[in-house]
Coordinates of C-alpha atoms (C1' of nucleotides) in Angstrom, one line a residue:
Chain A
M1 CA 0.0 0.0 0.0
A2 CA 1.2 3.4 -0.9
T3 CA -0.3 5.1 2.0
G4 CA -0.2 5.6 5.7
R5 CA -1.1 7.9 8.5
T6 CA 1.4 9.9 10.5
H7 CA -0.3 10.8 13.7
R8 CA -3.4 9.4 15.6
P9 CA -2.5 5.7 15.9
A10 CA -6.0 4.5 16.9
A11 CA -7.9 7.7 17.7
S12 CA -9.9 7.2 14.6
R13 CA -13.0 5.1 14.8
S14 CA -15.5 6.8 17.0
R15 CA -18.4 4.5 16.4
G16 CA -16.3 1.6 15.3
I17 CA -15.7 1.3 11.6
P18 CA -12.3 -0.4 11.1
E19 CA -9.7 1.6 9.2
A20 CA -9.3 -1.3 6.7
T21 CA -13.0 -1.1 6.0
V22 CA -13.0 2.6 5.5
A23 CA -10.2 2.2 2.9
R24 CA -12.4 -0.2 0.9
L25 CA -15.6 1.8 1.0
P26 CA -14.5 4.0 -2.0
L27 CA -13.9 0.8 -3.9
Y28 CA -17.4 -0.5 -3.3
L29 CA -18.8 2.9 -4.1
R30 CA -17.1 2.9 -7.5
A31 CA -18.4 -0.5 -8.3
L32 CA -21.9 0.4 -7.2
T33 CA -22.0 3.5 -9.2
A34 CA -21.0 1.6 -12.3
L35 CA -23.9 -0.8 -11.6
S36 CA -26.2 2.1 -10.9
E37 CA -25.4 3.6 -14.3
R38 CA -26.2 0.3 -15.9
S39 CA -29.5 0.5 -14.1
V40 CA -28.9 -2.7 -12.1
P41 CA -31.3 -2.7 -9.2
T42 CA -29.7 -5.2 -6.8
V43 CA -26.5 -7.1 -6.4
S44 CA -25.4 -10.0 -4.3
S45 CA -22.4 -9.8 -2.1
E46 CA -20.7 -12.3 -4.4
E47 CA -21.2 -10.2 -7.5
L48 CA -20.3 -6.9 -5.9
A49 CA -17.2 -8.4 -4.3
A50 CA -16.0 -9.6 -7.7
A51 CA -16.5 -6.2 -9.2
A52 CA -14.6 -4.5 -6.4
G53 CA -11.8 -7.1 -6.4
V54 CA -12.3 -8.5 -2.9
N55 CA -13.9 -11.6 -1.5
S56 CA -17.5 -11.8 -0.5
A57 CA -17.1 -12.6 3.2
K58 CA -15.0 -9.5 3.6
L59 CA -17.5 -7.3 1.8
R60 CA -20.4 -8.6 4.0
K61 CA -18.4 -8.0 7.1
D62 CA -17.5 -4.5 5.9
F63 CA -21.2 -3.7 5.3
S64 CA -22.2 -5.1 8.6
Y65 CA -20.3 -2.3 10.3
L66 CA -22.5 0.2 8.5
G67 CA -25.7 -1.5 9.4
S68 CA -28.0 -4.1 7.9
Y69 CA -28.5 -2.7 4.4
G70 CA -29.1 -6.0 2.5
T71 CA -32.1 -8.3 2.1
R72 CA -31.5 -12.0 2.9
G73 CA -32.1 -14.2 -0.1
V74 CA -31.9 -11.2 -2.5
G75 CA -28.8 -9.0 -2.0
Y76 CA -28.3 -5.2 -1.8
D77 CA -30.3 -2.4 -3.3
V78 CA -27.8 -0.6 -5.4
E79 CA -29.1 2.9 -5.1
Y80 CA -29.7 2.7 -1.4
L81 CA -26.2 1.4 -0.8
V82 CA -24.7 4.1 -3.0
Y83 CA -26.4 6.6 -0.8
Q84 CA -25.4 5.0 2.5
I85 CA -21.8 4.7 1.6
S86 CA -21.6 8.2 0.2
R87 CA -23.0 9.5 3.4
E88 CA -20.7 7.4 5.6
L89 CA -17.7 8.7 3.6
G90 CA -19.0 12.3 3.9
L91 CA -19.5 12.7 0.2
T92 CA -22.9 14.1 0.5
Q93 CA -21.4 17.4 1.3
D94 CA -18.7 18.9 -0.9
W95 CA -15.2 19.5 0.2
P96 CA -13.1 22.4 -1.0
V97 CA -9.5 21.4 -1.6
V98 CA -6.4 23.4 -2.2
I99 CA -3.5 22.0 -4.3
V100 CA -0.1 23.4 -3.4
G101 CA 2.7 23.0 -5.9
I102 CA 1.6 23.3 -9.5
G103 CA 4.3 21.4 -11.4
N104 CA 3.7 18.5 -13.6
L105 CA 2.0 16.5 -10.9
G106 CA 0.0 19.4 -9.4
A107 CA -1.3 20.2 -12.9
A108 CA -2.2 16.6 -13.5
L109 CA -4.1 16.5 -10.2
A110 CA -5.9 19.8 -11.0
N111 CA -7.0 18.2 -14.3
Y112 CA -8.1 14.9 -12.7
G113 CA -11.8 14.5 -13.2
G114 CA -12.2 12.1 -10.3
F115 CA -12.0 14.9 -7.9
A116 CA -14.9 17.0 -9.0
S117 CA -17.1 14.0 -9.6
R118 CA -16.9 12.9 -6.0
G119 CA -17.7 16.1 -4.2
F120 CA -14.2 17.5 -4.1
R121 CA -14.1 21.0 -5.4
I122 CA -10.7 22.6 -6.1
A123 CA -10.8 25.9 -4.2
A124 CA -7.4 27.1 -5.3
L125 CA -4.1 26.2 -7.0
I126 CA -1.1 27.6 -5.2
D127 CA 2.5 27.8 -6.3
A128 CA 5.6 29.5 -4.9
D129 CA 7.0 30.5 -8.2
P130 CA 5.9 34.1 -9.1
A131 CA 6.2 33.1 -12.8
M132 CA 3.3 30.7 -12.3
T133 CA 1.0 33.2 -10.6
G134 CA -2.0 34.1 -12.7
K135 CA -1.4 31.2 -15.2
Q136 CA -4.5 29.2 -16.1
V137 CA -4.4 25.6 -15.1
A138 CA -7.5 23.4 -15.4
G139 CA -9.6 26.6 -15.7
L140 CA -8.2 28.2 -12.6
A141 CA -5.7 31.0 -12.1
V142 CA -2.7 29.9 -10.1
R143 CA -2.3 32.0 -6.9
H144 CA 0.9 32.8 -5.1
T145 CA 1.9 31.2 -1.9
D146 CA 1.6 34.6 -0.1
E147 CA -2.2 34.2 -0.4
L148 CA -2.2 30.7 1.2
E149 CA -3.5 31.6 4.6
G150 CA -6.2 33.9 3.3
I151 CA -7.5 31.3 0.9
I152 CA -7.6 28.6 3.6
R153 CA -9.5 30.8 6.0
D154 CA -11.8 32.7 3.7
T155 CA -13.0 30.1 1.2
P156 CA -16.8 29.8 1.8
P157 CA -18.5 28.4 3.6
N158 CA -16.1 27.4 6.3
G159 CA -12.6 27.6 4.9
V160 CA -10.6 24.8 3.5
S161 CA -9.9 21.7 5.6
I162 CA -8.2 19.4 3.0
G163 CA -4.9 20.3 1.4
V164 CA -2.9 18.4 -1.3
I165 CA 0.9 18.9 -1.3
A166 CA 2.6 18.3 -4.6
T167 CA 5.7 20.4 -4.0
P168 CA 9.4 19.4 -4.1
A169 CA 10.4 17.4 -1.0
A170 CA 12.2 20.3 0.6
A171 CA 9.2 22.6 0.5
A172 CA 6.7 20.1 1.8
Q173 CA 7.1 20.5 5.6
P174 CA 7.1 24.3 5.5
V175 CA 4.0 24.2 3.3
C176 CA 2.4 21.6 5.6
D177 CA 3.1 23.8 8.6
R178 CA 1.4 26.8 7.0
L179 CA -1.6 24.8 5.9
V180 CA -2.1 23.4 9.4
E181 CA -1.6 26.7 11.0
A182 CA -4.2 28.2 8.8
G183 CA -6.7 25.5 9.7
V184 CA -6.2 22.5 7.4
T185 CA -6.8 19.2 9.2
S186 CA -6.3 16.7 6.4
I187 CA -3.4 16.4 4.1
L188 CA -2.7 14.3 1.1
N189 CA 1.1 14.3 0.6
F190 CA 2.8 13.5 -2.8
A191 CA 6.2 14.8 -1.8
P192 CA 8.7 12.1 -0.8
T193 CA 9.1 13.2 2.8
V194 CA 7.8 12.3 6.2
L195 CA 5.5 15.1 7.4
T196 CA 5.3 16.0 11.0
V197 CA 1.9 17.3 12.1
P198 CA 0.2 18.1 15.4
E199 CA -2.3 15.7 17.0
G200 CA -5.7 15.8 15.2
V201 CA -4.3 16.3 11.7
D202 CA -4.5 13.4 9.3
V203 CA -1.9 12.8 6.7
R204 CA -2.0 10.3 3.9
K205 CA 0.8 9.9 1.5
V206 CA 1.2 8.7 -2.0
D207 CA 4.8 7.9 -3.1
L208 CA 5.3 6.8 -6.6
S209 CA 8.8 5.6 -6.2
I210 CA 8.0 3.5 -3.1
E211 CA 5.3 1.6 -5.1
L212 CA 7.8 0.8 -7.8
Q213 CA 10.4 -0.4 -5.3
I214 CA 7.8 -2.8 -3.8
L215 CA 7.2 -4.2 -7.2
A216 CA 10.9 -4.5 -7.8
F217 CA 11.2 -6.5 -4.7
H218 CA 8.6 -9.1 -5.8
E219 CA 10.0 -9.0 -9.4
Q220 CA 13.4 -9.9 -8.1
R221 CA 11.9 -12.6 -6.0
K222 CA 10.3 -14.1 -9.1
A223 CA 13.5 -14.1 -11.1
G224 CA 15.3 -15.7 -8.1
E225 CA 12.8 -18.6 -8.2
D226 CA 13.4 -19.3 -11.9
A227 CA 17.2 -19.6 -11.4
E228 CA 17.1 -21.1 -7.9
G229 CA 20.4 -21.0 -6.1
K230 CA 21.8 -17.7 -7.2
A231 CA 19.5 -15.7 -5.1
G232 CA 20.9 -12.3 -5.9
A233 CA 20.9 -9.5 -8.4
A234 CA 21.2 -10.4 -12.1
H235 CA 23.6 -8.0 -13.7
A236 CA 24.2 -6.3 -10.4
A237 CA 26.8 -3.9 -9.3
G238 CA 28.5 -3.0 -6.0
P239 CA 30.1 -5.1 -3.3
P240 CA 29.0 -5.2 0.4
P241 CA 31.2 -2.5 2.1
R242 CA 30.8 -3.9 5.6
A243 CA 31.5 -1.6 8.6
A244 CA 33.4 1.0 6.7
A245 CA 32.1 3.6 9.2
K246 CA 33.5 6.2 6.8
H247 CA 31.2 7.2 4.0
T248 CA 32.2 6.9 0.4
G249 CA 31.2 10.1 -1.3
S250 CA 27.5 9.4 -1.5
G251 CA 27.0 5.7 -1.0
P252 CA 26.9 2.8 -3.3
D253 CA 23.6 3.6 -4.7
G254 CA 23.5 7.4 -5.3
D255 CA 20.9 9.9 -4.2
I256 CA 17.4 9.9 -2.8
P257 CA 14.3 10.4 -4.9
A258 CA 14.9 13.9 -3.6
V259 CA 12.7 16.2 -5.6
M260 CA 9.2 15.9 -7.0
P261 CA 8.3 16.9 -10.5
A262 CA 6.6 20.1 -9.2
Chain B
M1 CA -3.0 3.2 2.1
A2 CA -3.4 3.8 -1.5
T3 CA -2.3 0.5 -2.6
G4 CA -3.0 -3.2 -2.7
R5 CA -2.4 -6.4 -4.6
T6 CA -4.8 -8.2 -6.8
H7 CA -3.6 -11.7 -7.1
R8 CA -1.2 -13.9 -5.0
P9 CA -2.7 -13.6 -1.5
A10 CA 0.2 -15.0 0.4
A11 CA 2.5 -16.4 -2.3
S12 CA 5.0 -13.7 -1.7
R13 CA 7.6 -14.2 0.9
S14 CA 9.9 -17.0 -0.1
R15 CA 12.4 -16.7 2.7
G16 CA 10.0 -14.9 5.0
I17 CA 10.0 -11.1 4.8
P18 CA 6.5 -9.9 5.8
E19 CA 4.7 -7.8 3.2
A20 CA 4.3 -5.0 5.7
T21 CA 8.0 -4.9 6.2
V22 CA 8.8 -4.8 2.5
A23 CA 6.5 -1.8 2.2
R24 CA 8.5 0.0 4.8
L25 CA 12.0 -0.7 3.4
P26 CA 11.8 2.1 0.8
L27 CA 11.0 4.5 3.7
Y28 CA 14.0 3.4 5.6
L29 CA 16.1 3.5 2.5
R30 CA 15.1 7.1 1.9
A31 CA 15.9 8.2 5.4
L32 CA 19.2 6.4 5.3
T33 CA 20.2 7.9 2.0
A34 CA 19.6 11.4 3.5
L35 CA 21.8 10.5 6.4
S36 CA 24.4 9.1 4.1
E37 CA 24.5 12.4 2.2
R38 CA 25.0 14.3 5.4
S39 CA 27.9 11.9 6.0
V40 CA 26.4 10.5 9.2
P41 CA 28.3 7.2 9.8
T42 CA 25.8 5.4 12.2
V43 CA 22.3 5.7 13.5
S44 CA 20.4 4.2 16.4
S45 CA 17.1 2.5 15.8
E46 CA 15.5 5.4 17.7
E47 CA 16.9 8.1 15.4
L48 CA 16.3 6.3 12.2
A49 CA 12.8 5.4 13.2
A50 CA 12.0 9.0 13.9
A51 CA 13.4 10.0 10.5
A52 CA 11.3 7.4 8.8
G53 CA 8.1 8.1 10.8
V54 CA 7.7 4.7 12.5
N55 CA 8.4 3.5 16.0
S56 CA 11.8 2.0 16.9
A57 CA 10.5 -1.4 17.9
K58 CA 8.9 -1.9 14.6
L59 CA 12.1 -0.8 12.8
R60 CA 14.3 -3.2 14.7
K61 CA 11.9 -6.1 14.1
D62 CA 11.8 -5.2 10.4
F63 CA 15.6 -5.2 10.2
S64 CA 15.8 -8.5 12.1
Y65 CA 14.1 -10.1 9.1
L66 CA 17.0 -9.0 6.9
G67 CA 19.7 -10.2 9.2
S68 CA 21.7 -8.8 12.1
Y69 CA 23.1 -5.7 10.6
G70 CA 23.4 -3.6 13.7
T71 CA 26.0 -3.3 16.5
R72 CA 24.7 -3.5 20.0
G73 CA 25.4 -0.4 22.1
V74 CA 26.1 1.5 18.9
G75 CA 23.5 1.3 16.2
Y76 CA 23.5 0.7 12.5
D77 CA 26.2 1.5 9.9
V78 CA 24.5 3.8 7.5
E79 CA 26.4 2.9 4.3
Y80 CA 26.2 -0.8 5.0
L81 CA 22.5 -0.7 5.7
V82 CA 21.8 1.4 2.5
Y83 CA 23.5 -1.3 0.5
Q84 CA 21.7 -4.2 2.3
I85 CA 18.3 -2.7 1.8
S86 CA 19.0 -1.8 -1.8
R87 CA 20.0 -5.3 -2.5
E88 CA 17.0 -6.7 -0.7
L89 CA 14.7 -4.5 -2.7
G90 CA 16.4 -5.4 -6.0
L91 CA 17.7 -1.9 -6.6
T92 CA 21.2 -2.9 -7.3
Q93 CA 20.1 -3.8 -10.8
D94 CA 18.2 -1.4 -13.0
W95 CA 14.6 -2.0 -14.1
P96 CA 13.4 -0.8 -17.4
V97 CA 9.8 0.5 -17.1
V98 CA 7.2 1.4 -19.7
I99 CA 4.6 4.1 -19.1
V100 CA 1.3 3.6 -21.0
G101 CA -1.0 6.6 -21.3
I102 CA 0.9 9.9 -21.7
G103 CA -1.7 12.4 -20.6
N104 CA -1.2 14.9 -17.7
L105 CA -0.4 12.1 -15.3
G106 CA 1.7 10.0 -17.6
A107 CA 3.8 13.0 -18.4
A108 CA 4.2 13.9 -14.7
L109 CA 5.4 10.4 -14.1
A110 CA 7.8 10.5 -17.0
N111 CA 9.3 13.7 -15.6
Y112 CA 9.4 12.4 -12.0
G113 CA 13.0 12.3 -10.9
G114 CA 12.4 9.7 -8.2
F115 CA 12.3 7.0 -10.8
A116 CA 15.7 7.4 -12.4
S117 CA 17.4 8.0 -9.1
R118 CA 16.3 4.6 -7.8
G119 CA 17.3 2.3 -10.6
F120 CA 14.2 2.6 -12.6
R121 CA 14.9 3.5 -16.2
I122 CA 12.1 4.6 -18.5
A123 CA 12.3 2.3 -21.5
A124 CA 9.4 3.9 -23.4
L125 CA 6.4 6.1 -23.2
I126 CA 3.4 4.7 -25.1
D127 CA 0.1 6.4 -26.0
A128 CA -2.8 5.3 -28.2
D129 CA -3.4 8.7 -29.6
P130 CA -1.6 9.0 -33.0
A131 CA -1.3 12.8 -32.5
M132 CA 1.0 12.1 -29.5
T133 CA 3.3 9.7 -31.5
G134 CA 6.7 11.2 -31.8
K135 CA 6.2 14.1 -29.4
Q136 CA 9.0 14.6 -26.9
V137 CA 8.1 14.1 -23.3
A138 CA 10.8 14.1 -20.6
G139 CA 13.4 13.7 -23.4
L140 CA 11.8 10.7 -24.9
A141 CA 9.7 10.3 -28.1
V142 CA 6.2 9.0 -27.4
R143 CA 5.6 5.7 -29.2
H144 CA 2.3 4.4 -30.5
T145 CA 0.4 1.5 -28.9
D146 CA 1.0 -0.6 -31.9
E147 CA 4.6 -0.9 -30.9
L148 CA 3.8 -2.1 -27.3
E149 CA 4.5 -5.8 -27.7
G150 CA 7.7 -5.1 -29.6
I151 CA 9.0 -2.7 -27.0
I152 CA 8.2 -5.0 -24.1
R153 CA 9.9 -8.0 -25.7
D154 CA 12.9 -6.3 -27.4
T155 CA 14.1 -3.9 -24.8
P156 CA 17.6 -5.0 -23.7
P157 CA 18.8 -6.9 -21.9
N158 CA 15.7 -9.1 -21.1
G159 CA 12.7 -7.1 -22.1
V160 CA 10.5 -5.0 -19.8
S161 CA 8.9 -6.6 -16.7
I162 CA 7.4 -3.6 -15.1
G163 CA 4.6 -1.5 -16.6
V164 CA 2.9 1.7 -15.4
I165 CA -0.7 2.3 -16.6
A166 CA -1.9 5.9 -16.6
T167 CA -4.6 5.6 -19.2
P168 CA -8.3 6.4 -18.9
A169 CA -10.2 3.8 -16.9
A170 CA -11.8 2.2 -19.9
A171 CA -8.5 1.5 -21.6
A172 CA -6.7 0.1 -18.5
Q173 CA -7.8 -3.6 -18.7
P174 CA -7.1 -4.0 -22.4
V175 CA -3.7 -2.4 -22.0
C176 CA -3.0 -4.6 -19.0
D177 CA -3.9 -7.7 -20.9
R178 CA -1.5 -6.7 -23.7
L179 CA 1.3 -5.9 -21.3
V180 CA 0.9 -9.2 -19.5
E181 CA 0.6 -11.1 -22.7
A182 CA 3.9 -9.5 -23.9
G183 CA 5.7 -10.5 -20.7
V184 CA 5.2 -7.8 -18.1
T185 CA 4.8 -9.4 -14.6
S186 CA 4.5 -6.3 -12.4
I187 CA 2.0 -3.5 -12.9
L188 CA 1.5 -0.1 -11.2
N189 CA -2.0 1.0 -12.0
F190 CA -3.1 4.6 -11.8
A191 CA -6.4 4.1 -13.6
P192 CA -9.5 3.9 -11.3
T193 CA -10.4 0.3 -12.2
V194 CA -9.9 -3.2 -10.7
L195 CA -7.5 -5.0 -13.0
T196 CA -7.8 -8.7 -13.5
V197 CA -4.5 -10.5 -14.0
P198 CA -3.2 -14.1 -14.2
E199 CA -1.5 -15.8 -11.3
G200 CA 2.0 -14.7 -10.9
V201 CA 1.5 -11.1 -12.0
D202 CA 1.6 -8.4 -9.3
V203 CA -0.6 -5.3 -9.4
R204 CA -0.3 -2.3 -7.2
K205 CA -2.7 0.5 -7.5
V206 CA -2.6 4.2 -6.7
D207 CA -6.0 5.9 -6.7
L208 CA -6.0 9.6 -6.0
S209 CA -9.7 10.0 -5.5
I210 CA -9.8 7.1 -3.0
E211 CA -7.2 8.8 -0.8
L212 CA -9.3 11.9 -0.7
Q213 CA -12.4 10.0 0.2
I214 CA -10.6 8.4 3.1
L215 CA -9.5 11.8 4.3
A216 CA -13.1 13.1 3.9
F217 CA -14.3 10.3 6.1
H218 CA -12.0 11.2 8.9
E219 CA -12.7 14.9 8.4
Q220 CA -16.4 14.4 8.7
R221 CA -15.8 12.4 11.8
K222 CA -13.9 15.3 13.3
A223 CA -16.6 17.8 12.5
G224 CA -19.2 15.5 14.1
E225 CA -17.2 15.4 17.3
D226 CA -17.2 19.2 17.6
A227 CA -21.0 19.5 17.2
E228 CA -21.8 16.2 19.0
G229 CA -25.3 14.9 18.4
K230 CA -25.9 15.9 14.9
A231 CA -23.6 13.2 13.6
G232 CA -24.3 13.8 9.9
A233 CA -23.3 16.0 7.0
A234 CA -23.0 19.7 7.5
H235 CA -24.7 21.5 4.6
A236 CA -25.6 18.1 3.2
A237 CA -28.1 17.2 0.5
G238 CA -30.2 14.2 -0.5
P239 CA -32.6 12.0 1.6
P240 CA -32.3 8.2 2.0
P241 CA -34.3 6.6 -0.9
R242 CA -34.8 3.3 0.8
A243 CA -35.6 0.2 -1.2
A244 CA -36.6 2.0 -4.4
A245 CA -35.5 -0.9 -6.4
K246 CA -36.0 1.3 -9.4
H247 CA -33.1 3.5 -10.3
T248 CA -33.4 7.3 -10.4
G249 CA -31.5 8.3 -13.5
S250 CA -28.0 8.0 -12.2
G251 CA -28.3 7.9 -8.4
P252 CA -28.2 10.5 -5.7
D253 CA -24.5 11.2 -6.0
G254 CA -23.7 11.2 -9.7
D255 CA -21.0 9.4 -11.6
I256 CA -17.9 7.5 -10.9
P257 CA -14.4 8.9 -11.0
A258 CA -14.6 7.4 -14.4
V259 CA -11.7 8.8 -16.5
M260 CA -8.2 9.6 -15.7
P261 CA -6.5 12.8 -16.7
A262 CA -4.6 11.0 -19.4
Chain C
dT1 C1' -34.2 -22.1 -0.8
dG2 C1' -30.7 -18.4 -1.2
dC3 C1' -28.3 -15.0 0.5
dT4 C1' -27.2 -11.9 4.4
dG5 C1' -25.3 -11.0 8.9
dT6 C1' -22.2 -12.5 12.4
dG7 C1' -19.9 -15.3 16.3
dA8 C1' -15.7 -17.7 16.5
dA9 C1' -11.3 -19.3 14.7
dG10 C1' -7.2 -18.2 12.4
dC11 C1' -3.5 -15.4 11.0
dG12 C1' -0.4 -11.6 10.4
dA13 C1' 1.4 -7.5 12.2
dT14 C1' 2.5 -4.5 16.1
dT15 C1' 4.0 -3.7 20.6
dC16 C1' 6.1 -5.0 24.8
dA17 C1' 9.8 -6.0 27.6
dC18 C1' 14.0 -7.8 28.4
dA19 C1' 18.0 -11.0 27.5
dG20 C1' 22.4 -10.6 25.4
dC21 C1' 26.2 -8.6 23.4
dG22 C1' 29.7 -4.9 22.2
Chain D
dC1 C1' 26.0 0.9 30.2
dG2 C1' 23.5 1.3 25.8
dC3 C1' 21.4 -0.4 22.1
dT4 C1' 20.2 -4.3 19.3
dG5 C1' 17.7 -8.5 18.5
dT6 C1' 13.8 -11.3 19.7
dG7 C1' 10.4 -14.3 22.3
dA8 C1' 5.9 -13.6 24.0
dA9 C1' 1.7 -10.9 24.5
dT10 C1' -1.6 -8.3 22.1
dC11 C1' -4.2 -6.3 18.6
dG12 C1' -6.8 -6.0 14.5
dC13 C1' -8.1 -7.9 10.2
dT14 C1' -9.5 -11.8 7.5
dT15 C1' -11.7 -16.0 6.8
dC16 C1' -14.7 -19.6 8.0
dA17 C1' -19.0 -21.6 8.7
dC18 C1' -23.5 -21.4 9.8
dA19 C1' -27.7 -19.5 12.1
dG20 C1' -31.5 -16.7 10.7
dC21 C1' -34.5 -14.2 7.8
dA22 C1' -37.1 -13.0 3.4

DNA sequence: TGCTGTGAAGCGATTCACAGCG
DNA sequence: CGCTGTGAATCGCTTCACAGCA
């Protein structure tokens, strides 16, 4: 999984929906909406589970945390379930969101249709580069970082509570601090850094290079199984410099993912 | 967490590194590389854990699966650990990667520095739109989908085994099938769809709108705690249309995230 | 009869707490 | 003495299996 929280270890479920279940609700919702568009009136747990890519026992258990929304012998009413899950996720209201860091990735996010269609409204695009200020991206004029606090506080009706960080790694923590200070309490972080936030602020992260590294691990594992015995790298490089204590320039492997496209 | 697998429930750890540990190795690696660049020779589990945003017991347990790479009373040798983790993750070799779907997101990925710096080399950018063919993106000429199979098979030295899908949702499964058929065994999917793949192929997914929905859930929860009692949406809309069985156009909430920026 | 809803068992991951070594 | 490495306890999620209802 590409994601994680930073603070609040367990202080999440007030009335008891497990975190793992919450993470799957959007998946169910997507599958249900597709069924709804095809005018399918009801689904069984088996069918819906297949569409969402999970097993049916898990799906039923997940739904049991929300309440008894199914009909025994029949299945679930698609429309009704769409509504219930939307409500549970808080998607019946709309959430203004700011995106900070309008580089390649920030622009891609701004243009991403999946936001608007789920009740997320882009309240502002913010970038630190004065050359970007005023430029049109996804139909919105980019605003300068100076305006950040004002935008967060004054966006109707109650300010902005969700921020997306798509800046270079070095800028992420300062931007995060300013967002939080101005009132943001949920952050989606695309910068390859660990963000430190006060209690009560949620952080989720998406790290592209981490995902690839996890795939590489399994990929290597598969290759190792083919040619059993030589369980190492194929056309590898670099010996194990044990206990050198002294560094060698910048290490055997080079630098960190360092900077985001932004 | 933005991610998940699709096939291979447990068929992963050959010599026993837990999946959860594998997912954290890139995090440790990043923190270690930063230390390495600052010429720090050793770290304690406590310090490194703080830098990686986990607790120290977990970190020590994680490292214990790799072997005994620390020194009691002292800590871990930074350079040595960087090497060991890189090797474990398979980053001592380089992995050619193809990106399919060169829209906003695909282009952002192509420009993302974090790939190249971690041993991932972009072998080709592929798009179905003939108008894109030949265009330069991130220093590479975009190739047409017709060439997909050839690229996967003929890229030296052994073809491409990792594919990134950044196409619209509708194109994702067909593209996935072609990638797999041509020999790709690991896929990173940015399209908001569940991909079906044969046994032995790994899929990880990153879904931007799912992450936001999870944040919205917690955000709503926080708002509900403030104004205890009215545990619902703030300026919400839409009543619960129980058991209508008949659909109402397209449902109370509208459409799915549907299409990616691509 | 067929499918949901759920207690109970199983399993993996996290955390604790301390023995063991440098 | 300090910090790693790890058995044991704990926690939370998943899976099983079936009771219960339409």
